[in-house]
mmCIF file of C-alpha atoms in Angstrom:
data_model
loop_
_atom_site.group_PDB
_atom_site.id
_atom_site.type_symbol
_atom_site.label_atom_id
_atom_site.label_comp_id
_atom_site.label_asym_id
_atom_site.label_seq_id
_atom_site.Cartn_x
_atom_site.Cartn_y
_atom_site.Cartn_z
ATOM 1 C CA MET Y 1 0.052 0.060 -0.048
ATOM 2 C CA MET Y 2 1.303 3.354 -0.914
ATOM 3 C CA ASN Y 3 0.947 6.485 1.454
ATOM 4 C CA SER Y 4 1.081 9.804 -0.167
ATOM 5 C CA ASP Y 5 0.044 11.761 2.752
ATOM 6 C CA ILE Y 6 1.568 15.244 2.459
ATOM 7 C CA ARG Y 7 1.568 16.104 6.258
ATOM 8 C CA HIS Y 8 4.689 13.807 7.005
ATOM 9 C CA ARG Y 9 8.067 15.406 7.616
ATOM 10 C CA ARG Y 10 9.697 17.192 4.789
ATOM 11 C CA TYR Y 11 12.958 16.080 3.052
ATOM 12 C CA LYS Y 12 15.508 17.771 1.039
ATOM 13 C CA GLY Y 13 14.780 17.400 -2.539
ATOM 14 C CA LEU Y 14 16.963 16.547 -5.257
ATOM 15 C CA PHE Y 15 19.445 19.095 -6.903
ATOM 16 C CA ARG Y 16 18.129 20.311 -10.190
ATOM 17 C CA PHE Y 17 19.967 22.355 -12.579
ATOM 18 C CA ASP Y 18 18.122 25.507 -13.722
ATOM 19 C CA TYR Y 19 18.758 25.961 -17.548
ATOM 20 C CA ARG Y 20 18.462 29.768 -16.976
ATOM 21 C CA TRP Y 21 21.948 29.805 -15.114
ATOM 22 C CA THR Y 22 23.686 28.836 -18.314
ATOM 23 C CA LYS Y 23 23.113 32.530 -19.315
ATOM 24 C CA ILE Y 24 24.709 33.982 -16.221
ATOM 25 C CA PRO Y 25 28.429 34.427 -16.288
ATOM 26 C CA LYS Y 26 28.723 34.043 -12.494
ATOM 27 C CA CYS Y 27 27.282 30.749 -12.584
ATOM 28 C CA LYS Y 28 29.792 29.615 -15.150
ATOM 29 C CA ALA Y 29 32.555 30.843 -12.933
ATOM 30 C CA VAL Y 30 31.205 28.931 -9.990
ATOM 31 C CA VAL Y 31 31.111 25.616 -11.935
ATOM 32 C CA LYS Y 32 34.635 26.366 -13.410
ATOM 33 C CA ASP Y 33 36.051 27.050 -10.036
ATOM 34 C CA LYS Y 34 34.509 24.042 -8.168
ATOM 35 C CA TRP Y 35 35.446 21.713 -11.058
ATOM 36 C CA ALA Y 36 39.141 22.746 -10.679
ATOM 37 C CA THR Y 37 39.168 21.464 -7.171
ATOM 38 C CA ARG Y 38 41.505 18.501 -6.917
ATOM 39 C CA PHE Y 39 40.405 15.204 -5.163
ATOM 40 C CA GLN Y 40 42.257 12.015 -4.167
ATOM 41 C CA GLY Y 41 40.862 8.641 -5.039
ATOM 42 C CA SER Y 42 39.754 6.619 -8.050
ATOM 43 C CA ARG Y 43 38.638 8.245 -11.239
ATOM 44 C CA TRP Y 44 34.942 7.923 -10.520
ATOM 45 C CA PHE Y 45 35.432 9.143 -7.076
ATOM 46 C CA ARG Y 46 37.057 12.177 -8.262
ATOM 47 C CA ILE Y 47 34.243 12.743 -10.746
ATOM 48 C CA HIS Y 48 31.632 12.099 -8.007
ATOM 49 C CA SER Y 49 33.485 14.631 -5.774
ATOM 50 C CA LYS Y 50 33.734 17.317 -8.467
ATOM 51 C CA LEU Y 51 30.053 16.967 -9.240
ATOM 52 C CA LYS Y 52 29.165 17.291 -5.657
ATOM 53 C CA ALA Y 53 31.327 20.260 -5.162
ATOM 54 C CA CYS Y 54 29.588 22.014 -8.245
ATOM 55 C CA ARG Y 55 26.228 21.203 -6.769
ATOM 56 C CA GLN Y 56 27.159 22.734 -3.378
ATOM 57 C CA GLY Y 57 28.715 25.824 -5.096
ATOM 58 C CA LEU Y 58 25.718 26.385 -7.153
ATOM 59 C CA LEU Y 59 23.303 25.972 -4.236
ATOM 60 C CA GLN Y 60 25.456 28.557 -2.305
ATOM 61 C CA TRP Y 61 25.428 30.825 -5.254
ATOM 62 C CA ARG Y 62 21.628 30.475 -5.710
ATOM 63 C CA ARG Y 63 21.043 31.424 -2.222
ATOM 64 C CA VAL Y 64 22.769 34.842 -2.635
ATOM 65 C CA SER Y 65 21.864 35.586 -6.090
ATOM 66 C CA ASN Y 66 18.284 36.990 -7.141
ATOM 67 C CA SER Y 67 17.333 34.105 -9.458
ATOM 68 C CA ASN Y 68 13.624 34.647 -9.038
ATOM 69 C CA SER Y 69 12.432 35.965 -12.422
ATOM 70 C CA GLY Y 70 8.907 36.437 -10.995
ATOM 71 C CA GLN Y 71 10.007 38.918 -8.497
ATOM 72 C CA ARG Y 72 12.111 40.585 -10.932
ATOM 73 C CA ILE Y 73 9.344 40.823 -13.481
ATOM 74 C CA GLN Y 74 7.257 42.495 -10.642
ATOM 75 C CA CYS Y 75 9.878 45.063 -9.902
ATOM 76 C CA LEU Y 76 10.352 45.811 -13.520
ATOM 77 C CA LYS Y 77 6.815 46.396 -14.036
ATOM 78 C CA GLU Y 78 6.685 48.851 -11.269
ATOM 79 C CA ASP Y 79 9.980 50.738 -12.468
ATOM 80 C CA LEU Y 80 8.181 50.864 -15.928
ATOM 81 C CA LYS Y 81 5.004 52.211 -14.487
ATOM 82 C CA GLN Y 82 6.804 54.913 -12.383
ATOM 83 C CA LEU Y 83 8.902 55.835 -15.332
ATOM 84 C CA GLN Y 84 5.781 56.249 -17.690
ATOM 85 C CA GLU Y 85 4.023 58.313 -14.987
ATOM 86 C CA ALA Y 86 7.021 60.633 -14.225
ATOM 87 C CA ARG Y 87 6.987 64.389 -15.238
ATOM 88 C CA GLU Y 88 10.118 63.927 -17.239
ATOM 89 C CA TYR Y 89 9.863 61.084 -19.636
ATOM 90 C CA ASP Y 90 13.086 59.167 -20.307
ATOM 91 C CA SER Y 91 12.613 57.189 -23.360
ATOM 92 C CA THR Y 92 16.142 55.457 -23.236
ATOM 93 C CA ARG Y 93 15.467 54.545 -19.714
ATOM 94 C CA VAL Y 94 11.929 53.253 -20.522
ATOM 95 C CA GLN Y 95 13.489 51.192 -23.421
ATOM 96 C CA GLN Y 96 16.100 49.807 -21.200
ATOM 97 C CA VAL Y 97 13.453 48.634 -18.669
ATOM 98 C CA GLU Y 98 11.273 47.222 -21.436
ATOM 99 C CA ARG Y 99 14.215 45.325 -22.831
ATOM 100 C CA SER Y 100 14.952 43.876 -19.282
ATOM 101 C CA LEU Y 101 11.383 42.901 -18.849
ATOM 102 C CA ARG Y 102 11.195 40.951 -22.135
ATOM 103 C CA GLN Y 103 14.410 39.216 -21.079
ATOM 104 C CA GLU Y 104 12.899 38.150 -17.767
ATOM 105 C CA TRP Y 105 9.688 37.063 -19.387
ATOM 106 C CA GLN Y 106 11.723 34.731 -21.613
ATOM 107 C CA ALA Y 107 13.769 33.488 -18.625
ATOM 108 C CA GLU Y 108 10.333 32.733 -16.723
ATOM 109 C CA GLU Y 109 9.219 30.994 -19.863
ATOM 110 C CA VAL Y 110 12.240 28.764 -19.985
ATOM 111 C CA PHE Y 111 11.797 28.152 -16.301
ATOM 112 C CA TRP Y 112 8.253 26.696 -16.605
ATOM 113 C CA ARG Y 113 9.098 24.835 -19.828
ATOM 114 C CA GLN Y 114 11.908 23.076 -17.893
ATOM 115 C CA LYS Y 115 9.632 22.621 -14.964
ATOM 116 C CA SER Y 116 6.629 21.355 -16.522
ATOM 117 C CA ARG Y 117 8.176 18.904 -19.008
ATOM 118 C CA VAL Y 118 5.412 19.820 -21.521
ATOM 119 C CA GLU Y 119 5.689 20.792 -25.097
ATOM 120 C CA TRP Y 120 2.613 23.158 -24.961
ATOM 121 C CA LEU Y 121 4.912 26.263 -24.736
ATOM 122 C CA LYS Y 122 6.299 25.462 -28.191
ATOM 123 C CA ALA Y 123 2.931 26.266 -29.491
ATOM 124 C CA GLY Y 124 3.240 29.721 -27.857
ATOM 125 C CA ASP Y 125 1.033 29.313 -24.678
ATOM 126 C CA LYS Y 126 2.364 31.724 -21.951
ATOM 127 C CA ASN Y 127 0.037 30.988 -19.317
ATOM 128 C CA THR Y 128 2.602 30.411 -16.701
ATOM 129 C CA ALA Y 129 0.219 30.510 -13.607
ATOM 130 C CA TYR Y 130 -1.485 27.444 -15.294
ATOM 131 C CA PHE Y 131 1.837 25.469 -15.582
ATOM 132 C CA HIS Y 132 2.651 26.417 -11.941
ATOM 133 C CA ALA Y 133 -0.486 24.944 -10.678
ATOM 134 C CA THR Y 134 0.023 21.908 -12.614
ATOM 135 C CA THR Y 135 3.610 21.226 -11.519
ATOM 136 C CA VAL Y 136 2.615 21.796 -8.009
ATOM 137 C CA GLN Y 137 -0.341 19.401 -8.222
ATOM 138 C CA ARG Y 138 1.747 16.792 -9.932
ATOM 139 C CA ARG Y 139 4.603 17.144 -7.204
ATOM 140 C CA LEU Y 140 1.839 16.535 -4.379
ATOM 141 C CA ARG Y 141 0.306 13.647 -6.367
ATOM 142 C CA ASN Y 142 3.771 11.964 -7.018
ATOM 143 C CA LYS Y 143 5.190 12.180 -3.565
ATOM 144 C CA ILE Y 144 5.603 8.990 -1.827
ATOM 145 C CA VAL Y 145 6.116 9.288 1.860
ATOM 146 C CA GLY Y 146 6.491 5.635 2.664
ATOM 147 C CA LEU Y 147 5.379 2.012 1.951
ATOM 148 C CA GLU Y 148 3.038 0.142 4.245
ATOM 149 C CA TYR Y 149 3.658 -3.666 4.393
ATOM 150 C CA GLN Y 150 1.009 -6.121 5.677
ATOM 151 C CA TYR Y 151 -0.535 -5.768 9.035
ATOM 152 C CA GLY Y 152 0.142 -1.995 9.169
ATOM 153 C CA LYS Y 153 3.991 -2.045 9.289
ATOM 154 C CA TRP Y 154 5.968 0.810 7.672
#
């Protein structure tokens, strides 16, 4: 019997590489630096250790960087609104913010395409709230907390 009760203890999830990071030079520098670390042992142990070091480095970098494109989109929208309502209209600054906003929308789209594992975005659907809801629902449905054997033993 499978128990998928979501009220049990939380666990650390798997490390997932975010494709958006490939566009950030600092991320590439973190990977390059961590991969250059020397380890002793068999070839496979060294590879495993380098991958582990890269994962830990990327997790540290992610904590200190602002990689939430949704939050950046909101900030850019507010900036654009303030610029458009300002007494002195600065067209070059407005164009810069609009360009940044387009880039963030593309980054958000890449994130949800990677997260959803669905090809619908290739057809042009940009309804990210829908994809967010489906990924959260799938994660809750697929979570296995434990296996129950006969006579109620776990």
